[in-house]
Amino acid sequence: MNAVARFVVRHRRWVLLAWLALALAGGFAAPKATAALTYDFSLPGQPGYETNRAIQQQFGSGGDALPILLVDERPSAERADNLASAVEQALPGASVVSYADEKALQSADGRTGVVVVYPKIVPGPEPYVAALPVLEELAAAQQVTVTGKDALAAEGGGDQGADVLIETIFGGAGALIVLLVVFGSALALMPLLIAAASILTTFLIVWGLTGLTDISFIVQFLLALIGLGVAIDYALLIVTRWREERGRGADPAEAVHRAMATAGRSVFFSGVTVAVSLAALIALPVPFLRSVGFTGLLIPVISVLAALTLLPALLVTAGRRLDWPHRRTTDPESRLWRRIGTAVVRHRWWAAAGATVVLLALAAPVLTIRLGQPTNASLASTGGDAGAAITRVDDAGLGAGLSTPVDILTGDPAAARTAVADLPGVAAAIIWPGDSLVRAWTTADTSTEEGAQAAAAIRSAAEATGARVGGGPAGDADFIDAVYGNAWWVIGLIVVVTVLLLIRALRSIVLPVKALLLNVVSLGAAYGITVWIWQDGHGTELMFDQQAAGAITTWVPIAVFAFLFGLSMDYEVFLLARIREEHDDGHDTDEATVHGVARTGRLVTSAALILFLAFISLAQVPTTEVKILATALALGIVIDATIVRGVLAPALVAALGKANWWSLPPVRRPS
């Protein structure tokens, strides 16, 4: 860090010019990078995925492209024929089956009929983006209603996506308010400048990578919002330490050297830890998660580079002038957090026990976690005609699983249909036109436990006849197997590398192990509270104006782990590094712990609040899956920064006493 500080101070003008050039190039590249992102969720080698591809090649649609349903509340054979003919004329090549063709598509009371449509799919995030407007117009003319998963998503605003620039500006505005409170001066602009440079530079690199490989569209939100939070976190730590050293009489350049030797070192190890947790996604056999992994690790890497080069150059050049009107003391110690730290240390065992009980209670719902897609009821609860229509289909007894059927590709459709039609929980199974495809659907929504079990039974029975099984439920099941079946060794790799890094950073074996255990508890609490809200339905209507999703989206837990593990470790490193520093300065463990909490409490709280606001911004995206992700990240950060870092971590450090500082003896080099 001393060498880096000397270089930056000596060549600060060149450093500033280099980052300015990168930021300008990034501003040019960002929209191009965003336009080049892909919407591929492929699972090469997985049987359900390969079957879905075969179905789409043979029939032009289907598989994981779910059906559009036209709901007729005045069914008749004539209306069914007219409606099917109108669809085929409006959408050439579409596959259509009406309630006149299959009795299973008309309710027992004869008051509800469904025409199932599979339009030709187009590449992109919405396979029916061209077909839906046509069907909406046709449905209005025919006096029927369009519904299905895609129609529900479109009606809820999910097809509109989100403007990453607007989300970032919203998060940045919240961050600026927090920073103004923290610094009480124009220094609040410094972390935002670092964040802007980091984000734009990362987009520049991503634009280059899009020319070499496919990059998932999810990356744009992670780069912007996670990048905003992480870059500000790192800059906040260094600027706070720089002001502290200035308050002790150091000139701007000397203050930079001291800040880099302490806070800069913590930033380096924190950034590497976050990068490692994200890089682990590369090992998973899922292409879109791999792209999130190798591009996501750029976020902490570039943020660390900016914090260790651009920020010192700015502090030396303009730090003194920007530290105005200087309404806050340069001493980072918080009286509130000193009182909290003192109370925690004095009552360490009670504090540790109480915090542990609270965290375990928050984590308990994770034991009932169910992975899947949002239920029809959840999507319908946002209102609209599509929601009312899917509710009518469910209430009519046609089977809630009609919106997510199981596709069976077979050479003997009659045998396959016979094998699955009478299984418990199966609403119906029909042979699709073309004589090689059977579509079966469940009575219960396949996102519920009952529906998922019925879909799994259909798959097992069909495969026993030699058939291949696809459809949405099979794709979800394969995703869970591919990701979570390999998660144990990926997590193991992260654990080993993280512990080695923290042993080097904290010069202790006990502290890294404790940090790792606390992260496990913290992640468990984040998962648990998310399950309690989104799966079990406590507060979703109040906070999001919709019913519970009924399940946690399949890819959310692994994404939450990758980001929260690294981000939580940031706070652990900030706290423990300061406690270690205070102990090295001659304080005993209790005093060092109180000083560490007092001098990092405001910092960690502010950093967590900034990330919380960034995730709240992410929650404005209308897609339910993204709301679930944002909920887990936002609440996980709050839990970690308050209960874990504010109470449990210092309580355990105080309780372990001298054992905290045990480490392997240094290796002596031969003279």
XYZ file of C-alpha atoms in Angstrom:
671
model
C 0.000 0.000 0.000
C 2.884 2.380 0.723
C 4.302 1.812 -2.750
C 0.899 2.383 -4.363
C 0.373 5.557 -2.330
C 3.793 6.944 -3.303
C 3.168 6.240 -6.985
C -0.303 7.809 -6.982
C 0.784 10.926 -5.085
C 3.769 11.414 -7.370
C 1.801 10.866 -10.604
C -1.630 12.064 -9.487
C -2.322 14.160 -12.605
C -1.675 11.203 -14.895
C -3.811 8.989 -12.682
C -6.682 11.481 -12.850
C -6.381 11.786 -16.631
C -6.307 8.013 -17.068
C -9.470 7.535 -15.023
C -11.185 10.415 -16.802
C -10.438 8.759 -20.142
C -11.743 5.414 -18.862
C -14.919 7.016 -17.520
C -15.612 8.844 -20.784
C -15.003 5.675 -22.781
C -17.246 3.806 -20.361
C -20.009 6.363 -20.805
C -19.844 5.712 -24.552
C -19.687 1.930 -24.069
C -22.407 1.488 -21.436
C -25.470 1.660 -23.753
C -23.695 -0.524 -26.315
C -22.797 -3.075 -23.653
C -26.379 -3.127 -22.384
C -27.727 -3.646 -25.909
C -25.334 -6.575 -26.454
C -26.425 -8.524 -23.365
C -28.263 -11.802 -23.905
C -31.297 -13.486 -22.359
C -30.070 -17.073 -22.574
C -30.968 -19.391 -19.685
C -29.682 -22.591 -21.277
C -28.711 -25.729 -19.344
C -26.600 -27.735 -21.815
C -26.568 -31.441 -21.136
C -29.575 -31.443 -18.820
C -32.316 -33.807 -20.093
C -35.208 -31.394 -19.594
C -33.386 -28.578 -21.378
C -32.358 -30.784 -24.298
C -35.921 -32.078 -24.604
C -37.272 -28.530 -24.627
C -34.870 -27.626 -27.425
C -35.997 -30.668 -29.412
C -39.665 -29.741 -28.907
C -39.067 -26.182 -30.070
C -37.149 -27.334 -33.135
C -39.913 -29.763 -34.080
C -42.960 -27.659 -33.208
C -41.606 -24.084 -33.268
C -42.704 -23.447 -29.692
C -43.458 -25.140 -26.393
C -40.990 -26.677 -23.991
C -39.952 -23.933 -21.618
C -41.916 -21.437 -23.753
C -45.191 -21.672 -21.868
C -48.655 -21.511 -23.475
C -50.873 -18.481 -23.889
C -54.430 -19.178 -22.794
C -57.525 -17.586 -24.312
C -60.330 -17.850 -21.780
C -63.886 -17.894 -23.143
C -66.702 -17.280 -20.643
C -69.417 -18.050 -23.220
C -68.074 -21.271 -24.710
C -69.642 -22.964 -27.701
C -68.325 -25.192 -30.484
C -68.890 -22.429 -33.036
C -67.053 -19.819 -30.974
C -64.182 -22.239 -30.369
C -63.775 -22.966 -34.079
C -63.969 -19.279 -34.994
C -61.452 -18.368 -32.323
C -58.980 -21.090 -33.343
C -59.267 -20.091 -37.005
C -58.728 -16.409 -36.165
C -55.601 -17.231 -34.164
C -54.142 -19.403 -36.930
C -54.797 -16.660 -39.460
C -53.340 -13.887 -37.275
C -50.298 -15.933 -36.182
C -49.185 -18.225 -39.011
C -47.386 -21.277 -37.688
C -48.934 -21.078 -34.212
C -49.997 -24.344 -32.594
C -53.602 -24.162 -31.377
C -55.902 -26.560 -29.505
C -59.371 -25.441 -28.429
C -61.918 -26.666 -25.926
C -63.913 -27.970 -28.889
C -61.005 -30.307 -29.692
C -60.355 -31.454 -26.109
C -63.053 -31.762 -23.450
C -60.401 -31.327 -20.734
C -60.175 -27.652 -21.752
C -63.817 -26.947 -20.861
C -65.143 -26.810 -17.308
C -67.618 -29.381 -16.084
C -70.362 -26.746 -15.778
C -69.760 -25.633 -19.367
C -69.217 -22.001 -18.399
C -65.497 -21.715 -19.048
C -63.531 -22.829 -22.083
C -59.846 -22.408 -22.894
C -58.045 -22.209 -26.204
C -54.356 -23.066 -25.779
C -51.991 -21.220 -28.102
C -48.282 -21.745 -28.703
C -47.115 -18.943 -31.039
C -43.784 -19.113 -32.837
C -41.115 -17.928 -30.417
C -38.639 -15.119 -31.043
C -35.202 -14.707 -29.402
C -35.024 -12.402 -26.389
C -36.390 -12.052 -22.890
C -40.019 -12.396 -23.993
C -40.533 -15.235 -26.507
C -44.016 -13.969 -27.347
C -43.255 -10.248 -27.490
C -44.566 -10.081 -31.060
C -47.491 -12.446 -30.551
C -49.023 -11.050 -27.361
C -50.181 -7.701 -28.806
C -51.744 -9.521 -31.755
C -53.589 -11.897 -29.443
C -54.720 -9.035 -27.207
C -56.305 -7.296 -30.211
C -57.847 -10.528 -31.458
C -59.192 -11.374 -27.989
C -60.899 -8.010 -27.711
C -62.633 -8.594 -31.019
C -63.658 -12.150 -30.067
C -64.704 -11.174 -26.512
C -62.287 -13.526 -24.759
C -59.416 -12.842 -22.348
C -55.696 -13.497 -22.778
C -53.833 -15.025 -19.837
C -50.934 -17.373 -19.004
C -47.545 -16.756 -17.400
C -46.307 -14.397 -20.129
C -49.542 -12.406 -20.212
C -49.506 -12.099 -16.412
C -45.905 -10.876 -16.466
C -46.722 -8.345 -19.176
C -49.777 -7.109 -17.306
C -47.751 -6.699 -14.102
C -45.121 -4.669 -15.932
C -42.505 -7.428 -16.037
C -42.125 -7.143 -19.798
C -41.204 -3.489 -19.490
C -37.928 -4.334 -17.786
C -36.263 -1.475 -15.994
C -34.041 1.403 -16.941
C -30.719 0.669 -15.279
C -29.785 4.354 -15.468
C -32.909 5.408 -13.550
C -32.354 2.722 -10.920
C -28.722 3.811 -10.482
C -29.632 7.491 -10.209
C -32.221 6.625 -7.565
C -29.660 4.642 -5.600
C -27.027 7.350 -6.055
C -29.359 10.054 -4.772
C -30.018 8.040 -1.627
C -26.284 7.456 -1.209
C -25.557 11.185 -1.527
C -27.981 11.997 1.300
C -26.302 9.430 3.558
C -22.818 10.692 2.663
C -23.762 14.308 3.343
C -24.899 13.273 6.804
C -21.699 11.279 7.382
C -19.215 13.929 6.239
C -21.139 17.173 6.623
C -19.069 18.550 3.734
C -18.513 18.358 -0.013
C -16.287 15.326 0.580
C -19.552 13.430 0.180
C -19.007 13.768 -3.573
C -15.769 11.760 -3.495
C -17.321 8.283 -3.021
C -19.879 9.033 -5.739
C -17.100 9.993 -8.148
C -15.335 6.719 -7.368
C -18.555 4.800 -7.924
C -19.213 6.553 -11.243
C -15.698 5.850 -12.508
C -15.854 2.220 -11.357
C -19.248 1.499 -12.887
C -18.475 3.132 -16.234
C -15.080 1.437 -16.501
C -16.657 -1.926 -15.729
C -19.237 -1.396 -18.468
C -16.380 -0.623 -20.853
C -14.777 -3.989 -20.077
C -18.122 -5.784 -20.323
C -18.697 -4.268 -23.757
C -15.423 -5.825 -24.867
C -16.392 -9.165 -23.348
C -19.741 -9.219 -25.178
C -17.772 -9.505 -28.391
C -16.149 -12.709 -27.108
C -18.968 -14.477 -25.252
C -22.587 -14.205 -24.155
C -23.215 -12.041 -21.075
C -26.520 -12.271 -19.176
C -28.786 -9.207 -19.014
C -28.809 -9.588 -15.204
C -25.254 -8.228 -15.188
C -26.329 -4.665 -16.012
C -28.261 -4.316 -12.739
C -25.561 -5.966 -10.690
C -22.804 -3.824 -12.184
C -24.742 -0.631 -11.614
C -26.335 -1.196 -8.210
C -23.865 -3.569 -6.538
C -21.075 -1.498 -8.056
C -22.611 1.642 -6.597
C -22.744 0.140 -3.128
C -19.336 -1.555 -3.125
C -17.401 1.359 -4.622
C -18.963 3.797 -2.161
C -18.214 1.407 0.719
C -14.527 1.277 -0.151
C -14.261 5.006 -0.773
C -16.141 5.749 2.445
C -13.658 3.710 4.481
C -10.601 5.403 2.978
C -12.007 8.950 3.062
C -13.066 8.495 6.688
C -9.570 7.351 7.612
C -8.008 10.213 5.597
C -10.085 12.759 7.556
C -9.094 11.074 10.785
C -5.402 11.400 9.929
C -5.910 15.002 8.823
C -7.451 15.683 12.228
C -4.243 14.393 13.803
C -2.230 17.025 11.975
C -1.097 15.219 8.812
C -0.979 17.128 5.526
C -3.130 15.750 2.640
C -0.318 13.668 1.127
C 0.789 12.170 4.448
C -2.835 11.493 5.376
C -3.178 9.551 2.117
C -0.145 7.416 2.997
C -1.520 6.613 6.451
C -5.040 5.923 5.171
C -3.720 3.599 2.474
C -1.579 1.673 4.955
C -4.606 0.962 7.138
C -7.963 1.421 5.413
C -6.461 0.745 1.977
C -5.228 -2.651 3.153
C -8.706 -3.539 4.441
C -10.243 -2.437 1.142
C -7.847 -4.638 -0.802
C -8.649 -7.785 1.153
C -12.374 -7.006 1.206
C -12.431 -6.555 -2.559
C -10.547 -9.788 -3.162
C -12.988 -11.641 -0.897
C -16.025 -10.310 -2.788
C -14.359 -11.170 -6.103
C -13.665 -14.727 -4.936
C -17.284 -15.304 -3.897
C -18.519 -14.078 -7.285
C -15.843 -15.930 -9.246
C -17.093 -19.187 -7.723
C -20.184 -18.912 -9.954
C -17.908 -19.655 -12.907
C -17.589 -23.237 -11.668
C -21.335 -23.905 -11.966
C -22.525 -25.728 -15.132
C -25.018 -22.965 -15.974
C -23.887 -20.526 -18.703
C -25.833 -17.482 -17.548
C -24.572 -17.846 -13.963
C -21.039 -18.247 -15.281
C -21.371 -14.965 -17.129
C -22.654 -13.333 -13.930
C -19.621 -14.772 -12.142
C -16.813 -13.653 -14.429
C -18.331 -10.237 -15.088
C -19.580 -9.756 -11.532
C -16.077 -10.194 -10.126
C -15.104 -7.117 -12.141
C -17.264 -5.018 -9.800
C -15.068 -5.355 -6.686
C -11.830 -5.514 -8.674
C -12.424 -2.235 -10.519
C -13.863 -0.630 -7.374
C -10.726 -1.556 -5.438
C -8.503 -0.176 -8.218
C -10.443 3.082 -8.232
C -10.404 3.347 -4.437
C -6.648 2.727 -4.274
C -5.614 4.961 -7.191
C -8.235 7.500 -8.251
C -9.403 8.295 -4.717
C -5.923 9.072 -3.276
C -5.213 11.270 -6.306
C -8.459 13.172 -5.732
C -7.789 13.526 -2.008
C -4.317 14.971 -2.563
C -5.521 17.280 -5.335
C -8.847 18.541 -3.998
C -9.508 16.897 -0.638
C -8.656 19.964 1.477
C -10.936 22.247 -0.564
C -13.824 19.760 -0.618
C -13.701 19.243 3.156
C -15.984 22.257 3.583
C -18.032 23.454 5.452
C -16.615 20.719 7.740
C -19.512 20.432 10.113
C -18.368 17.106 11.564
C -15.387 16.217 13.680
C -12.591 14.264 12.018
C -12.712 11.700 14.813
C -14.674 8.696 13.440
C -15.616 7.505 16.896
C -19.363 7.471 17.512
C -20.653 8.032 21.026
C -23.718 5.926 20.258
C -21.655 3.017 18.994
C -19.225 3.375 21.898
C -22.152 2.909 24.271
C -23.355 -0.072 22.255
C -19.864 -1.581 22.158
C -19.381 -1.059 25.887
C -22.727 -2.680 26.698
C -22.043 -5.635 24.401
C -18.580 -6.239 25.871
C -19.840 -5.919 29.441
C -22.691 -8.395 28.804
C -20.888 -10.471 26.173
C -22.475 -13.844 26.909
C -26.011 -12.504 27.118
C -25.440 -10.433 23.963
C -24.043 -13.417 22.063
C -26.856 -15.692 23.213
C -29.581 -13.144 22.476
C -28.251 -12.322 19.011
C -27.874 -16.008 18.204
C -31.462 -16.761 19.231
C -32.783 -13.901 17.095
C -30.735 -14.975 14.068
C -31.754 -18.625 14.402
C -35.397 -17.565 14.680
C -35.034 -15.492 11.512
C -33.303 -18.396 9.758
C -35.848 -21.059 10.814
C -38.218 -20.619 7.805
C -35.386 -21.591 5.440
C -35.960 -25.206 6.499
C -39.208 -25.130 4.505
C -37.797 -23.369 1.418
C -39.347 -24.422 -1.877
C -37.664 -23.470 -5.147
C -39.788 -22.668 -8.191
C -41.546 -19.904 -10.093
C -44.165 -17.481 -8.698
C -47.637 -18.984 -8.471
C -50.533 -17.919 -10.664
C -52.259 -16.478 -7.593
C -49.256 -14.264 -6.836
C -49.023 -12.927 -10.373
C -52.790 -12.491 -10.578
C -52.906 -10.501 -7.347
C -51.413 -7.468 -9.088
C -54.798 -7.084 -10.793
C -55.905 -6.816 -14.409
C -57.835 -8.904 -16.894
C -55.145 -11.596 -17.254
C -55.119 -12.076 -13.492
C -58.903 -12.385 -13.337
C -58.844 -14.877 -16.230
C -56.223 -17.187 -14.706
C -58.156 -17.133 -11.440
C -61.280 -18.169 -13.358
C -59.371 -21.070 -14.949
C -58.200 -22.219 -11.522
C -61.675 -21.856 -9.964
C -63.357 -23.667 -12.866
C -61.516 -26.871 -12.003
C -59.533 -27.015 -15.248
C -56.270 -27.348 -13.334
C -53.948 -24.588 -12.149
C -51.055 -26.372 -13.843
C -52.503 -25.624 -17.290
C -50.272 -22.537 -17.439
C -47.149 -24.703 -16.903
C -47.811 -28.088 -18.543
C -45.402 -31.022 -18.669
C -44.376 -31.751 -22.275
C -43.748 -35.399 -23.142
C -41.920 -36.128 -26.403
C -42.519 -39.740 -27.405
C -42.854 -42.181 -30.259
C -45.884 -43.783 -28.594
C -48.151 -40.959 -27.409
C -51.018 -43.272 -26.495
C -48.845 -45.270 -24.095
C -47.377 -42.117 -22.559
C -50.806 -40.577 -22.088
C -52.121 -43.741 -20.457
C -49.126 -43.841 -18.101
C -49.678 -40.326 -16.729
C -53.374 -39.469 -17.150
C -54.632 -41.211 -14.008
C -51.803 -40.277 -11.644
C -52.804 -38.485 -8.414
C -52.814 -34.725 -8.855
C -53.019 -34.854 -12.673
C -55.856 -32.782 -14.128
C -55.564 -34.057 -17.701
C -53.223 -35.348 -20.384
C -53.878 -34.818 -24.081
C -52.154 -35.928 -27.271
C -51.078 -32.811 -29.121
C -51.554 -32.540 -32.906
C -48.519 -34.083 -34.589
C -48.698 -37.509 -32.893
C -45.393 -37.302 -30.999
C -46.208 -34.950 -28.132
C -48.330 -35.369 -25.024
C -49.123 -32.435 -22.753
C -50.150 -33.150 -19.191
C -50.970 -30.644 -16.491
C -51.556 -30.766 -12.773
C -54.563 -29.913 -10.636
C -52.467 -27.744 -8.314
C -50.113 -24.970 -9.387
C -46.703 -26.502 -10.116
C -45.110 -23.816 -7.916
C -46.844 -25.335 -4.892
C -45.522 -28.436 -3.139
C -48.511 -30.517 -4.227
C -48.216 -29.414 -7.847
C -44.441 -29.924 -7.962
C -44.826 -33.472 -6.636
C -47.466 -34.257 -9.246
C -45.254 -32.864 -12.040
C -42.349 -34.979 -10.802
C -44.591 -38.064 -10.806
C -45.640 -37.320 -14.393
C -41.979 -37.085 -15.390
C -41.054 -40.368 -13.722
C -43.986 -42.254 -15.217
C -43.400 -40.862 -18.714
C -39.671 -41.574 -18.659
C -40.452 -45.144 -17.593
C -42.174 -45.601 -20.991
C -39.023 -44.417 -22.793
C -40.351 -40.894 -23.427
C -38.382 -37.652 -23.005
C -39.881 -35.035 -20.690
C -39.648 -31.255 -20.954
C -41.749 -28.216 -20.142
C -41.328 -25.550 -17.483
C -41.425 -27.864 -14.409
C -38.770 -30.163 -15.866
C -36.561 -27.183 -16.698
C -36.836 -25.890 -13.136
C -36.041 -29.307 -11.683
C -32.955 -29.632 -13.899
C -31.789 -26.145 -12.923
C -32.039 -27.041 -9.237
C -30.057 -30.247 -9.811
C -27.407 -28.535 -11.937
C -26.834 -25.620 -9.560
C -27.510 -26.933 -6.079
C -26.209 -30.415 -6.764
C -22.795 -28.826 -7.383
C -23.079 -26.096 -4.777
C -21.343 -27.973 -1.964
C -17.905 -28.019 -3.556
C -18.276 -24.485 -4.940
C -19.090 -23.244 -1.445
C -16.192 -25.300 -0.104
C -13.836 -23.594 -2.548
C -15.070 -20.167 -1.461
C -14.650 -21.080 2.205
C -11.067 -22.293 1.812
C -9.900 -19.317 -0.240
C -11.702 -16.819 2.009
C -10.199 -18.250 5.190
C -6.700 -18.141 3.695
C -7.191 -14.523 2.640
C -8.501 -13.498 6.054
C -5.696 -15.297 7.889
C -3.306 -13.148 5.883
C -5.344 -9.971 6.416
C -6.085 -10.381 10.146
C -2.970 -12.343 11.162
C -5.167 -14.730 13.130
C -6.737 -18.146 12.668
C -9.583 -17.764 15.146
C -10.949 -14.487 13.718
C -11.356 -15.804 10.130
C -13.089 -18.973 11.335
C -15.425 -16.899 13.502
C -16.098 -14.554 10.588
C -16.999 -17.510 8.403
C -19.406 -18.960 10.957
C -21.069 -15.580 11.415
C -21.515 -15.295 7.667
C -23.275 -18.656 7.620
C -25.691 -17.511 10.342
C -26.196 -14.155 8.612
C -26.955 -15.806 5.261
C -29.332 -18.237 6.946
C -31.242 -15.327 8.466
C -31.432 -13.562 5.091
C -32.787 -16.713 3.436
C -35.204 -17.362 6.282
C -36.767 -13.896 6.327
C -37.104 -14.002 2.521
C -38.915 -17.352 2.702
C -41.133 -15.983 5.476
C -42.084 -12.972 3.355
C -42.244 -14.257 -0.213
C -43.016 -17.959 0.168
C -45.201 -17.850 3.275
C -46.764 -14.476 2.453
C -46.104 -12.338 5.524
C -46.135 -8.714 4.389
C -46.026 -9.100 0.613
C -49.375 -7.375 0.149
C -48.374 -4.543 2.475
C -44.910 -4.000 0.966
C -45.393 -5.050 -2.668
C -49.174 -5.016 -3.171
C -49.315 -8.641 -4.300
C -49.790 -12.090 -2.818
C -46.940 -14.373 -1.813
C -44.986 -15.965 -4.661
C -45.488 -19.380 -3.057
C -41.895 -20.328 -3.876
C -38.444 -18.778 -4.067
C -37.222 -18.375 -7.644
C -34.747 -21.127 -8.490
C -31.731 -18.915 -9.205
C -32.211 -16.455 -6.325
C -30.525 -18.404 -3.454
C -27.249 -18.965 -5.306
C -27.161 -15.336 -6.478
C -27.875 -14.115 -2.936
C -25.077 -16.316 -1.589
C -22.563 -15.019 -4.110
C -23.270 -11.370 -3.343
C -24.157 -11.394 0.348
C -21.238 -13.618 1.301
C -18.745 -11.160 -0.119
C -20.554 -7.999 0.927
C -21.061 -9.258 4.481
C -17.394 -10.140 4.664
C -16.652 -6.493 3.829
C -18.170 -5.403 7.118
C -16.454 -8.220 8.979
C -13.080 -7.141 7.637
C -13.765 -3.452 8.376
C -14.639 -4.269 11.998
C -12.050 -6.940 12.751
C -9.222 -5.090 11.026
C -9.886 -2.057 13.234
C -10.086 -4.222 16.371
C -6.812 -5.861 15.336
C -5.228 -2.443 14.832
C -6.384 -1.226 18.250
C -5.044 -4.396 19.871
C -1.686 -3.934 18.127
C -1.600 -0.389 19.551
C -1.543 -1.841 23.074
C -5.195 -2.150 24.107
C -6.422 -5.359 25.674
C -9.114 -7.342 23.863
C -12.065 -5.678 25.602
C -10.765 -2.148 25.010
C -9.805 -2.964 21.424
C -13.288 -4.337 20.771
C -15.026 -1.246 22.161
C -12.713 1.052 20.170
C -13.247 -1.021 17.018
C -17.043 -0.899 17.321
C -17.040 2.812 18.169
C -14.808 3.700 15.220
C -16.444 1.508 12.593
C -20.078 1.529 13.771
C -21.086 4.701 11.943
C -19.069 3.638 8.898
C -20.639 0.157 8.656
C -24.126 1.538 9.325
C -23.736 4.177 6.622
C -22.285 1.692 4.144
C -25.105 -0.757 4.847
C -27.718 1.981 4.469
C -26.277 2.917 1.082
C -26.421 -0.692 -0.100
C -29.903 -1.022 1.361
C -31.064 1.957 -0.703
C -29.428 0.460 -3.800
C -31.334 -2.789 -3.262
C -34.566 -0.927 -2.566
C -34.007 0.713 -5.933
C -33.587 -2.737 -7.465
C -36.906 -3.769 -5.890
C -38.679 -1.202 -8.095
C -38.164 -3.550 -11.060
C -41.667 -4.928 -11.715
C -40.564 -8.556 -12.142
C -41.441 -10.680 -9.096
C -38.186 -12.667 -9.281
C -36.117 -9.483 -9.062
C -38.222 -8.251 -6.142
C -37.464 -11.489 -4.290
C -33.738 -11.056 -4.971
C -33.799 -7.426 -3.854
C -35.683 -8.355 -0.671
C -33.104 -10.982 0.269
C -30.177 -8.656 -0.416
C -31.661 -5.612 1.320
C -32.759 -7.427 4.476
C -29.591 -9.521 4.509
C -27.445 -6.385 4.554
C -29.497 -4.821 7.361
C -29.378 -7.982 9.485
C -25.655 -8.311 8.930
C -24.766 -4.705 9.717
C -26.881 -4.531 12.879
C -27.362 -7.840 14.674
C -24.247 -9.620 13.378
C -21.608 -6.875 13.194
C -23.123 -4.637 15.854
C -23.782 -7.286 18.520
C -22.764 -10.876 17.820
C -19.314 -10.291 16.304
C -17.982 -7.969 19.052
C -19.585 -10.133 21.755
C -17.742 -13.207 20.499
C -14.440 -11.332 20.137
C -14.758 -10.168 23.738
C -15.763 -13.652 24.903
C -12.818 -15.366 23.194
C -10.319 -12.935 24.703
C -6.677 -13.807 24.023
C -7.676 -16.752 21.839
C -8.585 -14.261 19.073
C -4.943 -13.499 18.445
C -3.691 -17.059 18.091
C -1.971 -17.641 14.772
C 0.563 -19.894 13.153
C 4.165 -18.962 13.961
C 5.863 -16.983 11.188
C 8.083 -18.905 8.822
C 11.704 -18.031 9.421
C 13.782 -17.552 6.356
C 17.310 -18.956 6.440
C 19.911 -16.274 6.975
